[in-house]
CSV table of C-alpha atoms in Angstrom, one decimal:
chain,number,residue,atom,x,y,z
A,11,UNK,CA,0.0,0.0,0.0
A,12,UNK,CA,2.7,2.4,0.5
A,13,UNK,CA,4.2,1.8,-2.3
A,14,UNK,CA,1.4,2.3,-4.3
A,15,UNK,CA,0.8,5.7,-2.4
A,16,UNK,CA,4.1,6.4,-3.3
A,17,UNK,CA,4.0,5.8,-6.9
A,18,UNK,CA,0.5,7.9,-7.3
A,19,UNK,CA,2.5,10.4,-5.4
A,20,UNK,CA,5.1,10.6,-7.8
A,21,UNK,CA,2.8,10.4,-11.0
A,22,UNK,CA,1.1,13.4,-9.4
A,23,UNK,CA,4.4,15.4,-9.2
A,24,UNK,CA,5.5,14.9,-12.6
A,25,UNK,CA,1.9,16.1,-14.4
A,26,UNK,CA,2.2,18.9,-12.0
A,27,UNK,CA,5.6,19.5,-13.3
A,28,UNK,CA,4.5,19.0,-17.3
A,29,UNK,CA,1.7,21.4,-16.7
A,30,UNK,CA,4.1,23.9,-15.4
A,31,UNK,CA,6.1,23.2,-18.3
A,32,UNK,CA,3.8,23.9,-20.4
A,33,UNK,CA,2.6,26.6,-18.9
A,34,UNK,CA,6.0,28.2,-19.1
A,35,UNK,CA,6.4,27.3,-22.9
A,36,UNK,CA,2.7,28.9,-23.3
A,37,UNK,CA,4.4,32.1,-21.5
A,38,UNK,CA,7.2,32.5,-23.9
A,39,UNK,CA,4.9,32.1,-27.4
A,40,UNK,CA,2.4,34.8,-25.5
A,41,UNK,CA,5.2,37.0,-25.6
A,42,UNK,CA,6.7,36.4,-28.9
A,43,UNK,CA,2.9,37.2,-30.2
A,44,UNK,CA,2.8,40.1,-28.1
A,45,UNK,CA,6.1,41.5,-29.2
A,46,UNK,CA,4.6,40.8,-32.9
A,47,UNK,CA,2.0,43.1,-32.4
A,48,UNK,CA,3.5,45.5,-30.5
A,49,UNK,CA,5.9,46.1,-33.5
A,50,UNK,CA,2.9,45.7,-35.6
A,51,UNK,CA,0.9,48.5,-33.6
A,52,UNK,CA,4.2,50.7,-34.2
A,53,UNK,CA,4.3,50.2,-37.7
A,54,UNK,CA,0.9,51.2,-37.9
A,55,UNK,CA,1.2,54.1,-35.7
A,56,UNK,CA,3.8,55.5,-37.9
A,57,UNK,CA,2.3,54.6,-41.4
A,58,UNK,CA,-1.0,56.8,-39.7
A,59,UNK,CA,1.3,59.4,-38.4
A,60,UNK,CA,2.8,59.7,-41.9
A,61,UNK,CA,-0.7,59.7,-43.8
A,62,UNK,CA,-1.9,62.5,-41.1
A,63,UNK,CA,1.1,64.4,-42.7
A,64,UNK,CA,0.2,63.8,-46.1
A,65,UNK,CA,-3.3,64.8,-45.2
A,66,UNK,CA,-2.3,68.2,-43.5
A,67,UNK,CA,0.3,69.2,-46.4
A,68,UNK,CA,-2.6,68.3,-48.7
A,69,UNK,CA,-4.9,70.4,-46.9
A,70,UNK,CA,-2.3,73.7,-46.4
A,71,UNK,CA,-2.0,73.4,-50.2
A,72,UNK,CA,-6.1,73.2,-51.0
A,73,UNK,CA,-6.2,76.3,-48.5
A,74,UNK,CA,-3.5,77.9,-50.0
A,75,UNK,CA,-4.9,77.3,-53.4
A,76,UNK,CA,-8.3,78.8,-52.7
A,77,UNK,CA,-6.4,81.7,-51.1
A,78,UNK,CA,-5.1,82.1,-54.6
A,79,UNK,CA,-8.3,81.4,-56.6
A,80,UNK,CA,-9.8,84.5,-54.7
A,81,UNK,CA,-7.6,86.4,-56.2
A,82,UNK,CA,-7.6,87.4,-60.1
A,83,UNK,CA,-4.1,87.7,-60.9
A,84,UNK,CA,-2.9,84.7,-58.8
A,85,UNK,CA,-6.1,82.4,-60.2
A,86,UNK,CA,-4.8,82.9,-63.8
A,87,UNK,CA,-1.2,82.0,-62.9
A,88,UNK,CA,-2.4,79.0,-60.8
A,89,UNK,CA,-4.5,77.9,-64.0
A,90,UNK,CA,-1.4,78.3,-66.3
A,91,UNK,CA,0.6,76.1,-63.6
A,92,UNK,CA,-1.6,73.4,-63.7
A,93,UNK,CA,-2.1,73.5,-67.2
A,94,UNK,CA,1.5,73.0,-68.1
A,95,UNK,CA,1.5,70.5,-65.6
A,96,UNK,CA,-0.8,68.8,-68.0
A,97,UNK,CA,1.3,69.5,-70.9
A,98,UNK,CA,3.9,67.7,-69.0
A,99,UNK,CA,1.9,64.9,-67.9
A,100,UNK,CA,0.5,64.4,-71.7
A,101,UNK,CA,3.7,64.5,-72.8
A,102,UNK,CA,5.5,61.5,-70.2
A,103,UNK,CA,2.4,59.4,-70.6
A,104,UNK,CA,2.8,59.5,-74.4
A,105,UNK,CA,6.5,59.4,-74.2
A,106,UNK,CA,5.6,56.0,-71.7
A,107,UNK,CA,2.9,54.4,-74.0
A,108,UNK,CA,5.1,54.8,-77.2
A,109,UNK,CA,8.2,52.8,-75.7
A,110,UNK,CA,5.8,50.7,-74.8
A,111,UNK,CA,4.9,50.3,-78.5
A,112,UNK,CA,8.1,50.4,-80.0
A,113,UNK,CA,9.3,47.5,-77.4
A,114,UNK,CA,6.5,45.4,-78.7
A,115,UNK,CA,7.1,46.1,-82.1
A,116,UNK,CA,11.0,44.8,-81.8
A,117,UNK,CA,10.7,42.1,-80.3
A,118,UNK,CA,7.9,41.0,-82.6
A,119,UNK,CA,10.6,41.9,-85.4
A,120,UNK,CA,13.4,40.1,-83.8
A,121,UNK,CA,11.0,37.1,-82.6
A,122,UNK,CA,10.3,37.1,-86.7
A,123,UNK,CA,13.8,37.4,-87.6
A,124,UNK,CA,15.1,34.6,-85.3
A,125,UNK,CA,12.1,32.5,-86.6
A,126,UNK,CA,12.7,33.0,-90.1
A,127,UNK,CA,16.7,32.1,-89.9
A,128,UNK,CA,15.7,29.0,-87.7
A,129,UNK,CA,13.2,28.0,-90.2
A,130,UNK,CA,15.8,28.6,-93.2
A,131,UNK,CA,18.8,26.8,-91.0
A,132,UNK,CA,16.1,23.8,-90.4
A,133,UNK,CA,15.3,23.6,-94.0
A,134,UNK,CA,18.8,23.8,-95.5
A,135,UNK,CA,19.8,20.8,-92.8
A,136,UNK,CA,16.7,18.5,-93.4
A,137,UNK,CA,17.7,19.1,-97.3
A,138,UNK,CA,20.7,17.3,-96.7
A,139,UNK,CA,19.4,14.9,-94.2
A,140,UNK,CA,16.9,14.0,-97.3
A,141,UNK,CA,19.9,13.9,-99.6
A,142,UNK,CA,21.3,11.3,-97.5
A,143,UNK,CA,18.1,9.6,-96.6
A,144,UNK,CA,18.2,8.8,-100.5
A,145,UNK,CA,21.5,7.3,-100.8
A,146,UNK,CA,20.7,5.0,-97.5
A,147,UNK,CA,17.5,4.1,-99.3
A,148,UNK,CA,19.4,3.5,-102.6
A,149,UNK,CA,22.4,1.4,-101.0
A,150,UNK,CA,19.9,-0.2,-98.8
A,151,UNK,CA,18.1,-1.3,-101.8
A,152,UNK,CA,20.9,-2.5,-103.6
A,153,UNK,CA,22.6,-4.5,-101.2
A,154,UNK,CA,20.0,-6.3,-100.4
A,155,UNK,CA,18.7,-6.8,-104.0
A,156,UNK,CA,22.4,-8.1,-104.4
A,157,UNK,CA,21.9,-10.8,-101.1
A,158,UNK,CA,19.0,-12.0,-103.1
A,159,UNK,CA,20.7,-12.3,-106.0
A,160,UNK,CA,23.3,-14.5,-104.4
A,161,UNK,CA,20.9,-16.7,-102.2
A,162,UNK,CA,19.3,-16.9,-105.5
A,163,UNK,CA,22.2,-18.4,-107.4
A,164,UNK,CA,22.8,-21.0,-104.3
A,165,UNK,CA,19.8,-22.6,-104.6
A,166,UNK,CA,20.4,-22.6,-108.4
A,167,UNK,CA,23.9,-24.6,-107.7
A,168,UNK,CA,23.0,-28.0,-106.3
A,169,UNK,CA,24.6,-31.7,-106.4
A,170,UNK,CA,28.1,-32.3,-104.9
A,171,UNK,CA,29.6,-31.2,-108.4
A,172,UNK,CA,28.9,-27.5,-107.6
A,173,UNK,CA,30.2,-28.0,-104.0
A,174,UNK,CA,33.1,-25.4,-104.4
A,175,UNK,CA,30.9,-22.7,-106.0
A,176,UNK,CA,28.7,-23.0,-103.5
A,177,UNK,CA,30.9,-22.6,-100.8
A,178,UNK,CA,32.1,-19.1,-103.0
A,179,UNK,CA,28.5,-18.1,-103.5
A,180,UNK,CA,28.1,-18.9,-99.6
A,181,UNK,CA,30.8,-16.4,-98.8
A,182,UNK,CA,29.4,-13.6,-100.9
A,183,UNK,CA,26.3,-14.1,-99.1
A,184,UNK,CA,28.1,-13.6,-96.0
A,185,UNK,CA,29.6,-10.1,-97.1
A,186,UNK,CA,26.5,-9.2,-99.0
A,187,UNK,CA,24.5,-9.9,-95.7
A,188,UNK,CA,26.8,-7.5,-93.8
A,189,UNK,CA,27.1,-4.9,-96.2
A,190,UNK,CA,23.3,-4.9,-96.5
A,191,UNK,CA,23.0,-5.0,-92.4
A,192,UNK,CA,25.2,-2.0,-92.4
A,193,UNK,CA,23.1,-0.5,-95.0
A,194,UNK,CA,20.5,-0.8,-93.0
A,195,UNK,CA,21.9,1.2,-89.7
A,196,UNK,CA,23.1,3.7,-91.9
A,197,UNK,CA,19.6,3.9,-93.0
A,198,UNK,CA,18.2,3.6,-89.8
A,199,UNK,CA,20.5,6.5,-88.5
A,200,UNK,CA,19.4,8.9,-91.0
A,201,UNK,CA,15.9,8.5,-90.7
A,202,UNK,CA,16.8,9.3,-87.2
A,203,UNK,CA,18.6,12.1,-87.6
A,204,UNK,CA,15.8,13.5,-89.8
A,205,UNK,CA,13.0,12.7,-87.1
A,206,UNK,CA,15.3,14.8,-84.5
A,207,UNK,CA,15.8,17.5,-87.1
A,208,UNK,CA,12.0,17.6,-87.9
A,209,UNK,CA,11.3,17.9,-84.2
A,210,UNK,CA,13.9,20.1,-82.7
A,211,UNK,CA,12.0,23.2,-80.2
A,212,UNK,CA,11.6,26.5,-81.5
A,213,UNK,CA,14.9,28.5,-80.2
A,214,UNK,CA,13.4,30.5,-76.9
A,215,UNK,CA,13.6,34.1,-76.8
A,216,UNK,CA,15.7,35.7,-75.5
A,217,UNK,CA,14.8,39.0,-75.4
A,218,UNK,CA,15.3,42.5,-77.7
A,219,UNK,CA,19.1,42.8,-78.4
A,220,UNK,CA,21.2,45.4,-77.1
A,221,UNK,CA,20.8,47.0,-80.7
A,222,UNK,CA,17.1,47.0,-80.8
A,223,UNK,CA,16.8,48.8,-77.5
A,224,UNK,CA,20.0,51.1,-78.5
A,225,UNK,CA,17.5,51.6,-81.6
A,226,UNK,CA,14.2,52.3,-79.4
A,227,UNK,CA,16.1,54.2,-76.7
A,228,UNK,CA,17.3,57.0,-80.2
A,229,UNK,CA,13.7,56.7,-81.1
A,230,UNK,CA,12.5,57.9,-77.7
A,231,UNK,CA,15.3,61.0,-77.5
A,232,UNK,CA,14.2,62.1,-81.0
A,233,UNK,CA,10.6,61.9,-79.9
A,234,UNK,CA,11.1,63.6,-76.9
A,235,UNK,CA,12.7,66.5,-79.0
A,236,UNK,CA,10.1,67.1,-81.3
A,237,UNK,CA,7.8,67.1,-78.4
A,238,UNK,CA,10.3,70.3,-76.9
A,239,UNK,CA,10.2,71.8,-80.3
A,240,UNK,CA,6.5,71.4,-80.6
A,241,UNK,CA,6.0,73.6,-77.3
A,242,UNK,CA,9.4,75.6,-78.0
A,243,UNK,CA,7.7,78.4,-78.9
A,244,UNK,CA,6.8,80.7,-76.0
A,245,UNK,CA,9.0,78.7,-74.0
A,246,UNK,CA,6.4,76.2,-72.9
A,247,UNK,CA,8.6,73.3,-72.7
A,248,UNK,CA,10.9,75.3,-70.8
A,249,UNK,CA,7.8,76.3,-68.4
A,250,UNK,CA,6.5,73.1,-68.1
A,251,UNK,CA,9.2,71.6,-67.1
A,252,UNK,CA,9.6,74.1,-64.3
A,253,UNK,CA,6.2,73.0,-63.5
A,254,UNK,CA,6.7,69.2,-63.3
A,255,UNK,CA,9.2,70.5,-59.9
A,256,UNK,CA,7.8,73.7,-58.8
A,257,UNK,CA,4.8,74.3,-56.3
A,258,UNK,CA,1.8,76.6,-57.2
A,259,UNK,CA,2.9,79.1,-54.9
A,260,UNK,CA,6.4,80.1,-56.2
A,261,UNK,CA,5.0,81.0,-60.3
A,262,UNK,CA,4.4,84.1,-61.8
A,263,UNK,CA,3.7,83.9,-65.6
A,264,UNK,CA,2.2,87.5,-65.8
A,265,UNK,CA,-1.3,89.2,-65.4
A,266,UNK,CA,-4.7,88.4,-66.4
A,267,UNK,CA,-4.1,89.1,-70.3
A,268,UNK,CA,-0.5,87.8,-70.4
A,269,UNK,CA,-1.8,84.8,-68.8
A,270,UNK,CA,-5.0,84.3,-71.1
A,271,UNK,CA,-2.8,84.6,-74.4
A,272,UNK,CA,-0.4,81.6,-72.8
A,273,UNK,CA,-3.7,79.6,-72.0
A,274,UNK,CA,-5.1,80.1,-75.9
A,275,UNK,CA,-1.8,79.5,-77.0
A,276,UNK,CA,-1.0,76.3,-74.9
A,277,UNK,CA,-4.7,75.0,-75.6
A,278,UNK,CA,-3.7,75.9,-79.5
A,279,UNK,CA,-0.4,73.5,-78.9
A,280,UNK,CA,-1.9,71.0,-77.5
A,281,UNK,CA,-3.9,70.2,-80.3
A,282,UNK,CA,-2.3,70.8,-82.8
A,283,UNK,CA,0.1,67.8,-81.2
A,284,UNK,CA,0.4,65.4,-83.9
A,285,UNK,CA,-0.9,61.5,-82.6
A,286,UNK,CA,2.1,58.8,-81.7
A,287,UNK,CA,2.2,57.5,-85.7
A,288,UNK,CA,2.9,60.8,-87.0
A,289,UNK,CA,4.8,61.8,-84.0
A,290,UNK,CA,7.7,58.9,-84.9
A,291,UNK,CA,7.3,59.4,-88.1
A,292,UNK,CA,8.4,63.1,-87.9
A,293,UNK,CA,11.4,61.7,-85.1
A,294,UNK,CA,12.3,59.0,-87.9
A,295,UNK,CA,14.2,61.2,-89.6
A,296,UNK,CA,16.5,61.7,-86.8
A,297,UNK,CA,17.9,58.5,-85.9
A,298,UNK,CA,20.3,58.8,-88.4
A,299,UNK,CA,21.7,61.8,-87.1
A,300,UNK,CA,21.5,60.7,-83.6
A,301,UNK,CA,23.2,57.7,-84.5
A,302,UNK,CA,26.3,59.1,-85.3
A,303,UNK,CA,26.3,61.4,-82.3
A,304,UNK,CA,25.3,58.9,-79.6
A,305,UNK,CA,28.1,57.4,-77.5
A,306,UNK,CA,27.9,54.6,-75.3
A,307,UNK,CA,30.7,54.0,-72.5
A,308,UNK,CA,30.5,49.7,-72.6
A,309,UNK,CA,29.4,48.3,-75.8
A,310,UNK,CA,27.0,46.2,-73.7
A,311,UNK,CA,25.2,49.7,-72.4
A,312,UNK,CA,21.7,50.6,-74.3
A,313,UNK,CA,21.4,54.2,-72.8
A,314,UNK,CA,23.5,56.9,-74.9
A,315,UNK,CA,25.6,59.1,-72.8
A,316,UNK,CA,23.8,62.5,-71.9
A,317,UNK,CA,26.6,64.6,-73.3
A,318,UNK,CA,26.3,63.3,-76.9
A,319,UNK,CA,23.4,65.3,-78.2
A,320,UNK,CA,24.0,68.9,-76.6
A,321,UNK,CA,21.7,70.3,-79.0
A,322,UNK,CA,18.1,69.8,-81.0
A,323,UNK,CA,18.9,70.9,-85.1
A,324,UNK,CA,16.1,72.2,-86.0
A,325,UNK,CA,15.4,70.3,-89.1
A,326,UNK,CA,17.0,66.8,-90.8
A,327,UNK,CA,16.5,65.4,-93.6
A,328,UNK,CA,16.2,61.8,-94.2
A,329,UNK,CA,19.3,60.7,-94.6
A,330,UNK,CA,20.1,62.3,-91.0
A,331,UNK,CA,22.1,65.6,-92.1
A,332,UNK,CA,21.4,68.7,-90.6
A,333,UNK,CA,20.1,71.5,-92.8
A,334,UNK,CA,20.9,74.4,-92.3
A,335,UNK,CA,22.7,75.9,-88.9
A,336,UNK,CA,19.9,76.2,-87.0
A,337,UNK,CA,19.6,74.4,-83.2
A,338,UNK,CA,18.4,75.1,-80.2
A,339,UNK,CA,20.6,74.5,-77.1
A,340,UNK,CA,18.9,72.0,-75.1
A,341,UNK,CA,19.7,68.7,-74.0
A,342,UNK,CA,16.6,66.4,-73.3
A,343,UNK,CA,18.3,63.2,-72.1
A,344,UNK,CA,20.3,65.3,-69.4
A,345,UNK,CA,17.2,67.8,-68.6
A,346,UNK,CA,15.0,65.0,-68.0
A,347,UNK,CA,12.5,66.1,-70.3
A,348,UNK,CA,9.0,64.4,-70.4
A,349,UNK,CA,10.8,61.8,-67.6
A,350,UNK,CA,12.6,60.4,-70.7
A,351,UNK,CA,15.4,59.0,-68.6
A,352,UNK,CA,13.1,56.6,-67.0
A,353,UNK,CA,11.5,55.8,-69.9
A,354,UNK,CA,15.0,54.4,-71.7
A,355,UNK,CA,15.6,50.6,-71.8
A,356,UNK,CA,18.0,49.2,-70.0
């Protein structure tokens, strides 16, 4: 009996002791938990904190735009602002949806390309796989037509009298037979080779080639300076620009009437903007130039260095020569016009 209370005594300890193990490992995963949310509450206290912000700058700006608004003078520059701003905009977003095209439209080219010279390779090479098929078929054909022959002639050549010619006609069936089995594997391999041929993957694309996006990326800069030319006059592209980094605040384009002659005139620019075909179309004729002046500093790099094209001529001709001496001054790769630096491929 007391050994019995002793074991029950000592079965009671130990669950009390697993239960307080427990307890203790259910202590430490509370914690971790609690730390997780702690860190979780924090991040959400600042991600609020920081959307309060944006909220409070967003609201000093609406005040200090109506404060503006209220005002004549400072109304009609605040309207020019955000209508350059909208030039601007126009401008990117077109810049963005024509690389967008022109990517599309090389790699469809090169996809085509790569196709076409498979297909031509893969003809050429099951020509001559055919050309050999032939003479397999041909030597095939005749070797066995000569064991035939031969086994022919044997059974033609009985009684013990033609014992010695049929022991010759027994060893040209011999050779016959292995010149007609190696006929045979060689035309066995070539109909192999010709099922491999026929069934070999299209090659996987790899991508547009460093010259196709050297190619798009010229495309873009030319784009992107007939797009400053088309708003040169007045200076909108200049003003724009200043727009895309400027607050409403720090502008002053002029009064009332100054202001409503660069509205009409901007609204007149605007559409008279020719559409993304004509648009490349009218920057085609500038590759060529920009070709020769673009320089790249690793022959593996797609963007052109900024320095190469200093200045817009004013017109080219199709075979890329300048005519005339005319240029503006401006460099849109290094100004960043229309964003066209992040619009380049890489």
């Amino acid at each position: 009996m007391v050994g019995i209370a002793l074991l029950r005594r000592e079965q009671k300890a130990e669950s009390e002791d697993e239960r307080l193990l427990k307890l203790f490992r259910n202590r430490i995963e509370l914690k971790k938990e609690f730390a997780k949310l702690r860190l979780e509450g924090q991040r959400l206290q600042e991600q609020l904190q920081q959307q309060e912000n944006v909220t409070l700058r967003s609201q000093q700006q609406l005040e200090e735009l109506e404060g503006m608004l209220a005002h004549p003078v400072q109304a009609a520059n605040a309207t020019i602002f955000y209508q350059l701003r909208g030039v601007w905009d126009h401008c990117q977003r077109k810049l963005a949806r024509l690389a967008e095209e022109l990517l599309t439209h090389q790699r469809n080219r090169e996809m085509k390309l790569e196709l076409d010279q498979f297909n031509a390779g893969n003809k050429a090479e099951l020509a001559v796989f055919e050309r050999h098929l032939q003479q397999a078929l041909k030597q095939d054909k005749a070797t066995g037509k000569e064991v035939e022959s031969l086994k022919h002639q044997y059974m033609r050549s009985p009684g013990v009298w033609n014992y010695f010619k049929r022991k010759a006609i027994a060893t040209q069936i011999e050779s016959a037979q292995e010149a007609h089995q190696t006929a045979m594997a060689n035309l066995q391999q070539c109909l192999e080779k010709k099922r491999n041929k026929a069934s070999e993957h299209l090659p996987v694309f790899e991508g547009v080639t460093v010259e196709g996006r050297r190619k798009i990326n010229l495309m873009l800069i030319a784009i992107a300076q007939e797009l400053y030319l088309h708003f040169s006059k007045r200076n909108i592209s200049g003003l724009a620009r200043e727009a895309s980094v400027r607050q409403v605040s720090d502008v002053n384009y002029g009064d009332v009437n100054v202001c409503r002659d660069l509205n009409i005139h901007i609204e007149k620019r605007l559409r008279s903007l020719p559409s993304g075909k004509n648009l490349v179309a009218r920057a085609r004729n500038r590759i060529a130039y920009l070709e020769r002046c673009a320089g790249y500093r690793q022959e593996a790099d797609t963007v052109p260095v900024a320095g190469s094209f200093a200045e817009i001529p004013l017109v080219v001709n199709d075979s890329g020569d300048v005519r005339g001496q005319r240029s503006v001054s401006i460099n849109v790769l290094a100004d960043e016009y229309w964003e066209v630096y992040s619009i380049l491929l890489t």
